[in-house]
Structures are given as structure tokens and as C-alpha cells.
């Protein structure tokens, strides 16, 4: 009974992270495609304004999911994190680079620095959901069982690649929906 309750809480927390964090990753996708300095200024201002109050908070859901998975399902946690260590490590690096790029872009005075940090933020916003999706695809395809060796075969399968691409597409969609609503709220339809 308690495992079932923990599994439902894990599912709800994962959905909360997918929605909240997905919007942020999607905003990074739209930041990447916003255009050059002049054309992309207004979309990037909207992205910054929309993300500033919540971009750090969304990762609390991820930490909650990891702690719940670790304490509620330790064998599953060990199987996933030993077999999927590479995509999960790349996703963690992406989280750090993404946060650093977002935090350092705005206070940078030189255009070259703003572009560099903006590119770090945008590219990491694509790579992080891709690697998280690839890990989910590996788990969904049954490749992360206890005792599975950590090889590319575990997470670089067709299912994992498709799941990673779907994660990027889903976050881009979530980001577009949120940013469109935010633009409407701030009377900025362009």
C-alpha cells in the first residue's frame, strides 16, 4: 500500500516538474530561435520577465522526485542511476550551465558576453530535456534493470532518442503556450 502511494506521489511530482520545468526549457528553445540582437530583443525581454520569478523554484520538484525515488524505491533508483549515469550526468551539467547562462546574461555589459551566456542558456535548454527524455526512454523500454551495465546501448536506443526529441518538442510547446499567455497579459501581441 505505501509503495503505491509513494508511486502516485512520485508520478504527480514528476508531472509538476515536467510542466514547470518544461515551460522553462521551452522558453530557452524560443530564446534560441528569437533572432538576432535587434529582432530578438522583445521576445528575450518577455522570456526574462516570465522566467525570473520561477526559474530556480522548478528544480525543487526535481530534487523532491530524486529523494522520493531514492527513499521509496532504492533498487529502482540504483538501477536507473547506474545504467543511465551518462545521460543523467549530462542533464545535470545542462541544468548548471542553463542556470549560469540565464543568471549571467542579463548583468553582462558587453554584447559578446550577453550573446555567449544567452547561447549557453539556450543550448543547455535543449540538451537538458533531451537527456532527461533519453533516460526516461531507456527506463520505459526496460533497459534499466538491476545489474544492467552502463553502456550506450541502455540509453541510446531508438526509444530513448525519440523520447528525448519528444521531451524537447513538448517543452517547446509548453514554453510557447506560457509565453503567448504572458505576452497577451502584458499587452504585447507582437
GROMACS .gro file of N, CA and C in nm, residues 2-163:
model
  486
    2UNK      N    1   0.190   0.131   0.085
    2UNK     CA    2   0.273   0.251   0.091
    2UNK      C    3   0.353   0.270  -0.037
    3UNK      N    4   0.393   0.161  -0.102
    3UNK     CA    5   0.465   0.173  -0.229
    3UNK      C    6   0.374   0.232  -0.335
    4UNK      N    7   0.246   0.197  -0.333
    4UNK     CA    8   0.152   0.252  -0.430
    4UNK      C    9   0.133   0.401  -0.407
    5UNK      N   10   0.119   0.442  -0.283
    5UNK     CA   11   0.105   0.584  -0.250
    5UNK      C   12   0.231   0.660  -0.291
    6UNK      N   13   0.347   0.605  -0.260
    6UNK     CA   14   0.473   0.670  -0.298
    6UNK      C   15   0.485   0.680  -0.450
    7UNK      N   16   0.440   0.578  -0.521
    7UNK     CA   17   0.446   0.582  -0.667
    7UNK      C   18   0.355   0.691  -0.723
    8UNK      N   19   0.236   0.707  -0.666
    8UNK     CA   20   0.145   0.813  -0.712
    8UNK      C   21   0.201   0.951  -0.681
    9UNK      N   22   0.260   0.967  -0.564
    9UNK     CA   23   0.322   1.095  -0.531
    9UNK      C   24   0.439   1.123  -0.624
   10UNK      N   25   0.517   1.019  -0.654
   10UNK     CA   26   0.629   1.033  -0.748
   10UNK      C   27   0.579   1.073  -0.886
   11UNK      N   28   0.471   1.013  -0.931
   11UNK     CA   29   0.413   1.048  -1.061
   11UNK      C   30   0.365   1.192  -1.063
   12UNK      N   31   0.295   1.236  -0.959
   12UNK     CA   32   0.246   1.374  -0.953
   12UNK      C   33   0.360   1.475  -0.946
   13UNK      N   34   0.463   1.444  -0.868
   13UNK     CA   35   0.578   1.534  -0.859
   13UNK      C   36   0.654   1.540  -0.991
   14UNK      N   37   0.665   1.427  -1.059
   14UNK     CA   38   0.730   1.426  -1.190
   14UNK      C   39   0.650   1.509  -1.290
   15UNK      N   40   0.518   1.498  -1.286
   15UNK     CA   41   0.432   1.579  -1.374
   15UNK      C   42   0.447   1.727  -1.343
   16UNK      N   43   0.456   1.761  -1.214
   16UNK     CA   44   0.475   1.902  -1.176
   16UNK      C   45   0.608   1.954  -1.230
   17UNK      N   46   0.714   1.873  -1.219
   17UNK     CA   47   0.843   1.916  -1.273
   17UNK      C   48   0.838   1.925  -1.425
   18UNK      N   49   0.773   1.829  -1.489
   18UNK     CA   50   0.765   1.830  -1.635
   18UNK      C   51   0.693   1.956  -1.684
   19UNK      N   52   0.589   1.996  -1.613
   19UNK     CA   53   0.515   2.115  -1.655
   19UNK      C   54   0.591   2.243  -1.621
   20UNK      N   55   0.631   2.258  -1.494
   20UNK     CA   56   0.700   2.380  -1.453
   20UNK      C   57   0.837   2.394  -1.517
   21UNK      N   58   0.918   2.290  -1.506
   21UNK     CA   59   1.050   2.293  -1.569
   21UNK      C   60   1.041   2.291  -1.720
   22UNK      N   61   0.939   2.223  -1.773
   22UNK     CA   62   0.921   2.218  -1.918
   22UNK      C   63   0.896   2.354  -1.978
   23UNK      N   64   0.821   2.437  -1.908
   23UNK     CA   65   0.798   2.573  -1.955
   23UNK      C   66   0.929   2.649  -1.963
   24UNK      N   67   1.014   2.631  -1.861
   24UNK     CA   68   1.143   2.699  -1.861
   24UNK      C   69   1.234   2.650  -1.973
   25UNK      N   70   1.238   2.518  -1.994
   25UNK     CA   71   1.320   2.466  -2.104
   25UNK      C   72   1.266   2.516  -2.238
   26UNK      N   73   1.135   2.519  -2.250
   26UNK     CA   74   1.074   2.569  -2.373
   26UNK      C   75   1.106   2.715  -2.397
   27UNK      N   76   1.110   2.794  -2.290
   27UNK     CA   77   1.148   2.935  -2.303
   27UNK      C   78   1.291   2.945  -2.358
   28UNK      N   79   1.378   2.854  -2.316
   28UNK     CA   80   1.514   2.853  -2.371
   28UNK      C   81   1.516   2.820  -2.519
   29UNK      N   82   1.427   2.729  -2.561
   29UNK     CA   83   1.415   2.698  -2.704
   29UNK      C   84   1.375   2.823  -2.782
   30UNK      N   85   1.275   2.895  -2.731
   30UNK     CA   86   1.229   3.015  -2.802
   30UNK      C   87   1.332   3.127  -2.793
   31UNK      N   88   1.411   3.130  -2.690
   31UNK     CA   89   1.521   3.225  -2.681
   31UNK      C   90   1.622   3.198  -2.793
   32UNK      N   91   1.648   3.070  -2.817
   32UNK     CA   92   1.742   3.031  -2.924
   32UNK      C   93   1.691   3.072  -3.061
   33UNK      N   94   1.561   3.065  -3.082
   33UNK     CA   95   1.504   3.094  -3.214
   33UNK      C   96   1.449   3.235  -3.226
   34UNK      N   97   1.473   3.321  -3.127
   34UNK     CA   98   1.415   3.456  -3.126
   34UNK      C   99   1.472   3.548  -3.232
   35UNK      N  100   1.592   3.520  -3.280
   35UNK     CA  101   1.653   3.605  -3.381
   35UNK      C  102   1.773   3.678  -3.326
   36UNK      N  103   1.823   3.769  -3.408
   36UNK     CA  104   1.943   3.845  -3.371
   36UNK      C  105   1.917   3.945  -3.260
   37UNK      N  106   2.015   4.030  -3.239
   37UNK     CA  107   2.010   4.125  -3.129
   37UNK      C  108   1.888   4.217  -3.138
   38UNK      N  109   1.864   4.272  -3.254
   38UNK     CA  110   1.755   4.368  -3.268
   38UNK      C  111   1.619   4.297  -3.271
   39UNK      N  112   1.603   4.198  -3.357
   39UNK     CA  113   1.474   4.129  -3.371
   39UNK      C  114   1.438   4.047  -3.247
   40UNK      N  115   1.537   3.992  -3.180
   40UNK     CA  116   1.511   3.905  -3.066
   40UNK      C  117   1.502   3.976  -2.933
   41UNK      N  118   1.517   4.107  -2.933
   41UNK     CA  119   1.516   4.180  -2.806
   41UNK      C  120   1.385   4.167  -2.729
   42UNK      N  121   1.273   4.193  -2.796
   42UNK     CA  122   1.143   4.189  -2.726
   42UNK      C  123   1.107   4.047  -2.681
   43UNK      N  124   1.125   3.945  -2.766
   43UNK     CA  125   1.097   3.810  -2.715
   43UNK      C  126   1.187   3.772  -2.597
   44UNK      N  127   1.313   3.810  -2.602
   44UNK     CA  128   1.404   3.777  -2.492
   44UNK      C  129   1.368   3.853  -2.365
   45UNK      N  130   1.323   3.978  -2.380
   45UNK     CA  131   1.277   4.052  -2.262
   45UNK      C  132   1.156   3.983  -2.198
   46UNK      N  133   1.065   3.934  -2.283
   46UNK     CA  134   0.949   3.861  -2.232
   46UNK      C  135   0.992   3.731  -2.163
   47UNK      N  136   1.085   3.661  -2.224
   47UNK     CA  137   1.135   3.535  -2.166
   47UNK      C  138   1.199   3.563  -2.030
   48UNK      N  139   1.283   3.666  -2.023
   48UNK     CA  140   1.346   3.700  -1.896
   48UNK      C  141   1.241   3.738  -1.791
   49UNK      N  142   1.145   3.818  -1.831
   49UNK     CA  143   1.041   3.862  -1.737
   49UNK      C  144   0.957   3.745  -1.689
   50UNK      N  145   0.926   3.652  -1.778
   50UNK     CA  146   0.843   3.538  -1.742
   50UNK      C  147   0.918   3.439  -1.653
   51UNK      N  148   1.047   3.422  -1.676
   51UNK     CA  149   1.123   3.320  -1.603
   51UNK      C  150   1.181   3.368  -1.472
   52UNK      N  151   1.210   3.496  -1.459
   52UNK     CA  152   1.281   3.545  -1.341
   52UNK      C  153   1.220   3.500  -1.208
   53UNK      N  154   1.088   3.506  -1.190
   53UNK     CA  155   1.036   3.470  -1.058
   53UNK      C  156   1.036   3.320  -1.028
   54UNK      N  157   1.047   3.234  -1.128
   54UNK     CA  158   1.025   3.091  -1.103
   54UNK      C  159   1.136   2.997  -1.151
   55UNK      N  160   1.237   3.044  -1.219
   55UNK     CA  161   1.329   2.952  -1.285
   55UNK      C  162   1.407   2.866  -1.186
   56UNK      N  163   1.436   2.914  -1.068
   56UNK     CA  164   1.508   2.831  -0.971
   56UNK      C  165   1.415   2.737  -0.897
   57UNK      N  166   1.292   2.779  -0.876
   57UNK     CA  167   1.196   2.703  -0.796
   57UNK      C  168   1.160   2.571  -0.863
   58UNK      N  169   1.154   2.567  -0.994
   58UNK     CA  170   1.112   2.445  -1.064
   58UNK      C  171   1.202   2.326  -1.036
   59UNK      N  172   1.329   2.352  -1.011
   59UNK     CA  173   1.420   2.241  -0.984
   59UNK      C  174   1.398   2.177  -0.847
   60UNK      N  175   1.324   2.245  -0.759
   60UNK     CA  176   1.288   2.184  -0.631
   60UNK      C  177   1.205   2.058  -0.655
   61UNK      N  178   1.120   2.059  -0.757
   61UNK     CA  179   1.041   1.939  -0.791
   61UNK      C  180   1.133   1.825  -0.830
   62UNK      N  181   1.237   1.856  -0.906
   62UNK     CA  182   1.332   1.753  -0.947
   62UNK      C  183   1.403   1.692  -0.825
   63UNK      N  184   1.443   1.775  -0.734
   63UNK     CA  185   1.509   1.725  -0.613
   63UNK      C  186   1.411   1.639  -0.532
   64UNK      N  187   1.287   1.683  -0.522
   64UNK     CA  188   1.185   1.606  -0.450
   64UNK      C  189   1.166   1.469  -0.516
   65UNK      N  190   1.161   1.465  -0.648
   65UNK     CA  191   1.146   1.339  -0.721
   65UNK      C  192   1.264   1.247  -0.693
   66UNK      N  193   1.385   1.301  -0.696
   66UNK     CA  194   1.504   1.219  -0.672
   66UNK      C  195   1.505   1.163  -0.530
   67UNK      N  196   1.472   1.246  -0.432
   67UNK     CA  197   1.472   1.199  -0.293
   67UNK      C  198   1.363   1.095  -0.272
   68UNK      N  199   1.245   1.119  -0.327
   68UNK     CA  200   1.136   1.022  -0.313
   68UNK      C  201   1.170   0.890  -0.383
   69UNK      N  202   1.230   0.899  -0.501
   69UNK     CA  203   1.269   0.777  -0.573
   69UNK      C  204   1.377   0.701  -0.496
   70UNK      N  205   1.472   0.774  -0.440
   70UNK     CA  206   1.581   0.713  -0.366
   70UNK      C  207   1.532   0.645  -0.239
   71UNK      N  208   1.443   0.711  -0.166
   71UNK     CA  209   1.397   0.653  -0.039
   71UNK      C  210   1.284   0.552  -0.058
   72UNK      N  211   1.197   0.574  -0.156
   72UNK     CA  212   1.083   0.485  -0.175
   72UNK      C  213   1.114   0.362  -0.258
   73UNK      N  214   1.205   0.376  -0.352
   73UNK     CA  215   1.236   0.267  -0.446
   73UNK      C  216   1.388   0.259  -0.467
   74UNK      N  217   1.463   0.222  -0.363
   74UNK     CA  218   1.610   0.226  -0.373
   74UNK      C  219   1.668   0.133  -0.479
   75UNK      N  220   1.609   0.017  -0.500
   75UNK     CA  221   1.662  -0.075  -0.601
   75UNK      C  222   1.642  -0.017  -0.741
   76UNK      N  223   1.525   0.040  -0.765
   76UNK     CA  224   1.496   0.105  -0.893
   76UNK      C  225   1.588   0.226  -0.912
   77UNK      N  226   1.606   0.305  -0.807
   77UNK     CA  227   1.694   0.421  -0.813
   77UNK      C  228   1.836   0.379  -0.851
   78UNK      N  229   1.885   0.276  -0.786
   78UNK     CA  230   2.021   0.227  -0.815
   78UNK      C  231   2.031   0.176  -0.958
   79UNK      N  232   1.930   0.105  -1.004
   79UNK     CA  233   1.933   0.051  -1.141
   79UNK      C  234   1.934   0.164  -1.243
   80UNK      N  235   1.849   0.262  -1.223
   80UNK     CA  236   1.840   0.374  -1.319
   80UNK      C  237   1.968   0.457  -1.316
   81UNK      N  238   2.015   0.491  -1.198
   81UNK     CA  239   2.129   0.581  -1.190
   81UNK      C  240   2.262   0.514  -1.221
   82UNK      N  241   2.269   0.383  -1.211
   82UNK     CA  242   2.393   0.318  -1.254
   82UNK      C  243   2.391   0.292  -1.404
   83UNK      N  244   2.279   0.252  -1.459
   83UNK     CA  245   2.271   0.225  -1.603
   83UNK      C  246   2.263   0.352  -1.686
   84UNK      N  247   2.201   0.456  -1.632
   84UNK     CA  248   2.178   0.581  -1.707
   84UNK      C  249   2.267   0.694  -1.657
   85UNK      N  250   2.382   0.664  -1.602
   85UNK     CA  251   2.463   0.769  -1.541
   85UNK      C  252   2.505   0.875  -1.642
   86UNK      N  253   2.536   0.837  -1.764
   86UNK     CA  254   2.585   0.935  -1.860
   86UNK      C  255   2.478   1.036  -1.902
   87UNK      N  256   2.359   0.994  -1.948
   87UNK     CA  257   2.260   1.096  -1.984
   87UNK      C  258   2.215   1.179  -1.863
   88UNK      N  259   2.210   1.117  -1.745
   88UNK     CA  260   2.170   1.193  -1.626
   88UNK      C  261   2.279   1.291  -1.585
   89UNK      N  262   2.405   1.253  -1.600
   89UNK     CA  263   2.515   1.346  -1.571
   89UNK      C  264   2.515   1.461  -1.671
   90UNK      N  265   2.490   1.431  -1.799
   90UNK     CA  266   2.482   1.537  -1.900
   90UNK      C  267   2.364   1.629  -1.874
   91UNK      N  268   2.252   1.574  -1.828
   91UNK     CA  269   2.137   1.657  -1.792
   91UNK      C  270   2.171   1.747  -1.673
   92UNK      N  271   2.245   1.694  -1.575
   92UNK     CA  272   2.284   1.774  -1.459
   92UNK      C  273   2.379   1.887  -1.500
   93UNK      N  274   2.474   1.857  -1.589
   93UNK     CA  275   2.563   1.961  -1.640
   93UNK      C  276   2.480   2.066  -1.716
   94UNK      N  277   2.382   2.019  -1.793
   94UNK     CA  278   2.294   2.112  -1.863
   94UNK      C  279   2.216   2.201  -1.768
   95UNK      N  280   2.170   2.146  -1.656
   95UNK     CA  281   2.099   2.227  -1.557
   95UNK      C  282   2.188   2.339  -1.503
   96UNK      N  283   2.313   2.304  -1.472
   96UNK     CA  284   2.405   2.403  -1.417
   96UNK      C  285   2.440   2.509  -1.522
   97UNK      N  286   2.472   2.466  -1.643
   97UNK     CA  287   2.507   2.561  -1.750
   97UNK      C  288   2.389   2.651  -1.785
   98UNK      N  289   2.271   2.592  -1.787
   98UNK     CA  290   2.150   2.667  -1.819
   98UNK      C  291   2.126   2.776  -1.715
   99UNK      N  292   2.136   2.740  -1.588
   99UNK     CA  293   2.118   2.838  -1.482
   99UNK      C  294   2.223   2.947  -1.485
  100UNK      N  295   2.348   2.908  -1.509
  100UNK     CA  296   2.456   3.006  -1.517
  100UNK      C  297   2.436   3.099  -1.636
  101UNK      N  298   2.399   3.044  -1.750
  101UNK     CA  299   2.376   3.127  -1.868
  101UNK      C  300   2.263   3.226  -1.847
  102UNK      N  301   2.154   3.180  -1.786
  102UNK     CA  302   2.040   3.269  -1.761
  102UNK      C  303   2.077   3.377  -1.660
  103UNK      N  304   2.145   3.338  -1.553
  103UNK     CA  305   2.178   3.434  -1.447
  103UNK      C  306   2.283   3.536  -1.492
  104UNK      N  307   2.378   3.495  -1.576
  104UNK     CA  308   2.487   3.584  -1.615
  104UNK      C  309   2.459   3.666  -1.741
  105UNK      N  310   2.356   3.630  -1.815
  105UNK     CA  311   2.329   3.701  -1.941
  105UNK      C  312   2.286   3.845  -1.914
  106UNK      N  313   2.192   3.864  -1.828
  106UNK     CA  314   2.134   3.997  -1.807
  106UNK      C  315   2.232   4.099  -1.750
  107UNK      N  316   2.312   4.066  -1.648
  107UNK     CA  317   2.403   4.167  -1.594
  107UNK      C  318   2.527   4.193  -1.680
  108UNK      N  319   2.549   4.111  -1.783
  108UNK     CA  320   2.666   4.131  -1.868
  108UNK      C  321   2.653   4.262  -1.945
  109UNK      N  322   2.760   4.339  -1.946
  109UNK     CA  323   2.757   4.471  -2.010
  109UNK      C  324   2.792   4.465  -2.158
  110UNK      N  325   2.881   4.374  -2.193
  110UNK     CA  326   2.923   4.367  -2.333
  110UNK      C  327   2.831   4.275  -2.412
  111UNK      N  328   2.803   4.314  -2.535
  111UNK     CA  329   2.714   4.238  -2.622
  111UNK      C  330   2.767   4.096  -2.646
  112UNK      N  331   2.898   4.082  -2.663
  112UNK     CA  332   2.957   3.950  -2.687
  112UNK      C  333   2.933   3.858  -2.568
  113UNK      N  334   2.943   3.909  -2.447
  113UNK     CA  335   2.917   3.829  -2.328
  113UNK      C  336   2.770   3.790  -2.319
  114UNK      N  337   2.681   3.886  -2.346
  114UNK     CA  338   2.537   3.856  -2.343
  114UNK      C  339   2.503   3.748  -2.444
  115UNK      N  340   2.562   3.756  -2.562
  115UNK     CA  341   2.538   3.654  -2.665
  115UNK      C  342   2.591   3.517  -2.621
  116UNK      N  343   2.710   3.516  -2.563
  116UNK     CA  344   2.769   3.391  -2.518
  116UNK      C  345   2.682   3.326  -2.411
  117UNK      N  346   2.647   3.402  -2.307
  117UNK     CA  347   2.566   3.347  -2.199
  117UNK      C  348   2.425   3.311  -2.246
  118UNK      N  349   2.374   3.389  -2.340
  118UNK     CA  350   2.244   3.356  -2.397
  118UNK      C  351   2.249   3.226  -2.476
  119UNK      N  352   2.358   3.204  -2.549
  119UNK     CA  353   2.373   3.080  -2.624
  119UNK      C  354   2.389   2.961  -2.529
  120UNK      N  355   2.464   2.979  -2.421
  120UNK     CA  356   2.479   2.872  -2.321
  120UNK      C  357   2.343   2.837  -2.264
  121UNK      N  358   2.265   2.938  -2.225
  121UNK     CA  359   2.131   2.917  -2.171
  121UNK      C  360   2.042   2.843  -2.272
  122UNK      N  361   2.041   2.888  -2.396
  122UNK     CA  362   1.952   2.831  -2.496
  122UNK      C  363   1.991   2.688  -2.534
  123UNK      N  364   2.118   2.663  -2.558
  123UNK     CA  365   2.161   2.528  -2.596
  123UNK      C  366   2.142   2.430  -2.481
  124UNK      N  367   2.174   2.472  -2.359
  124UNK     CA  368   2.152   2.385  -2.243
  124UNK      C  369   2.003   2.359  -2.221
  125UNK      N  370   1.918   2.454  -2.262
  125UNK     CA  371   1.772   2.434  -2.251
  125UNK      C  372   1.722   2.329  -2.349
  126UNK      N  373   1.797   2.299  -2.451
  126UNK     CA  374   1.764   2.191  -2.544
  126UNK      C  375   1.824   2.058  -2.499
  127UNK      N  376   1.948   2.062  -2.457
  127UNK     CA  377   2.018   1.938  -2.422
  127UNK      C  378   1.965   1.875  -2.294
  128UNK      N  379   1.929   1.956  -2.195
  128UNK     CA  380   1.883   1.902  -2.068
  128UNK      C  381   1.756   1.819  -2.084
  129UNK      N  382   1.648   1.872  -2.146
  129UNK     CA  383   1.530   1.785  -2.161
  129UNK      C  384   1.555   1.668  -2.254
  130UNK      N  385   1.646   1.684  -2.352
  130UNK     CA  386   1.676   1.571  -2.439
  130UNK      C  387   1.735   1.456  -2.358
  131UNK      N  388   1.834   1.484  -2.274
  131UNK     CA  389   1.898   1.377  -2.198
  131UNK      C  390   1.806   1.321  -2.089
  132UNK      N  391   1.724   1.407  -2.029
  132UNK     CA  392   1.625   1.355  -1.934
  132UNK      C  393   1.525   1.264  -2.006
  133UNK      N  394   1.480   1.305  -2.123
  133UNK     CA  395   1.389   1.222  -2.202
  133UNK      C  396   1.454   1.093  -2.248
  134UNK      N  397   1.582   1.099  -2.284
  134UNK     CA  398   1.653   0.977  -2.324
  134UNK      C  399   1.662   0.878  -2.209
  135UNK      N  400   1.684   0.930  -2.089
  135UNK     CA  401   1.687   0.841  -1.972
  135UNK      C  402   1.549   0.781  -1.947
  136UNK      N  403   1.445   0.861  -1.959
  136UNK     CA  404   1.308   0.809  -1.943
  136UNK      C  405   1.278   0.704  -2.050
  137UNK      N  406   1.323   0.729  -2.172
  137UNK     CA  407   1.303   0.631  -2.279
  137UNK      C  408   1.374   0.501  -2.251
  138UNK      N  409   1.494   0.509  -2.193
  138UNK     CA  410   1.566   0.387  -2.155
  138UNK      C  411   1.494   0.309  -2.048
  139UNK      N  412   1.437   0.380  -1.952
  139UNK     CA  413   1.361   0.314  -1.845
  139UNK      C  414   1.233   0.254  -1.904
  140UNK      N  415   1.164   0.331  -1.988
  140UNK     CA  416   1.038   0.284  -2.047
  140UNK      C  417   1.057   0.162  -2.136
  141UNK      N  418   1.172   0.150  -2.199
  141UNK     CA  419   1.197   0.035  -2.285
  141UNK      C  420   1.249  -0.086  -2.207
  142UNK      N  421   1.259  -0.073  -2.076
  142UNK     CA  422   1.301  -0.185  -1.991
  142UNK      C  423   1.449  -0.212  -1.992
  143UNK      N  424   1.529  -0.116  -2.032
  143UNK     CA  425   1.673  -0.138  -2.042
  143UNK      C  426   1.748  -0.108  -1.912
  144UNK      N  427   1.680  -0.053  -1.812
  144UNK     CA  428   1.746  -0.019  -1.685
  144UNK      C  429   1.699  -0.113  -1.576
  145UNK      N  430   1.743  -0.234  -1.580
  145UNK     CA  431   1.710  -0.334  -1.479
  145UNK      C  432   1.828  -0.347  -1.383
  146UNK      N  433   1.804  -0.396  -1.261
  146UNK     CA  434   1.916  -0.415  -1.169
  146UNK      C  435   2.026  -0.502  -1.231
  147UNK      N  436   2.149  -0.455  -1.216
  147UNK     CA  437   2.263  -0.527  -1.271
  147UNK      C  438   2.296  -0.493  -1.415
  148UNK      N  439   2.220  -0.403  -1.477
  148UNK     CA  440   2.247  -0.364  -1.615
  148UNK      C  441   2.375  -0.281  -1.620
  149UNK      N  442   2.469  -0.316  -1.705
  149UNK     CA  443   2.592  -0.235  -1.715
  149UNK      C  444   2.562  -0.101  -1.783
  150UNK      N  445   2.638  -0.002  -1.746
  150UNK     CA  446   2.620   0.132  -1.804
  150UNK      C  447   2.687   0.138  -1.940
  151UNK      N  448   2.610   0.116  -2.045
  151UNK     CA  449   2.661   0.125  -2.182
  151UNK      C  450   2.569   0.217  -2.262
  152UNK      N  451   2.617   0.260  -2.376
  152UNK     CA  452   2.534   0.345  -2.462
  152UNK      C  453   2.410   0.272  -2.509
  153UNK      N  454   2.417   0.140  -2.516
  153UNK     CA  455   2.302   0.059  -2.558
  153UNK      C  456   2.180   0.084  -2.468
  154UNK      N  457   2.204   0.115  -2.342
  154UNK     CA  458   2.096   0.133  -2.246
  154UNK      C  459   2.015   0.259  -2.277
  155UNK      N  460   2.081   0.367  -2.316
  155UNK     CA  461   2.008   0.493  -2.333
  155UNK      C  462   2.014   0.549  -2.475
  156UNK      N  463   2.088   0.490  -2.564
  156UNK     CA  464   2.099   0.543  -2.700
  156UNK      C  465   2.016   0.463  -2.799
  157UNK      N  466   1.911   0.400  -2.750
  157UNK     CA  467   1.823   0.322  -2.839
  157UNK      C  468   1.728   0.416  -2.912
  158UNK      N  469   1.656   0.362  -3.006
  158UNK     CA  470   1.557   0.441  -3.080
  158UNK      C  471   1.453   0.498  -2.985
  159UNK      N  472   1.407   0.418  -2.890
  159UNK     CA  473   1.308   0.465  -2.794
  159UNK      C  474   1.362   0.584  -2.715
  160UNK      N  475   1.486   0.576  -2.672
  160UNK     CA  476   1.545   0.684  -2.594
  160UNK      C  477   1.562   0.811  -2.676
  161UNK      N  478   1.609   0.797  -2.799
  161UNK     CA  479   1.627   0.915  -2.884
  161UNK      C  480   1.492   0.980  -2.915
  162UNK      N  481   1.392   0.898  -2.947
  162UNK     CA  482   1.258   0.953  -2.973
  162UNK      C  483   1.202   1.019  -2.848
  163UNK      N  484   1.219   0.957  -2.731
  163UNK     CA  485   1.171   1.017  -2.606
  163UNK      C  486   1.242   1.149  -2.578
   0.00000   0.00000   0.00000
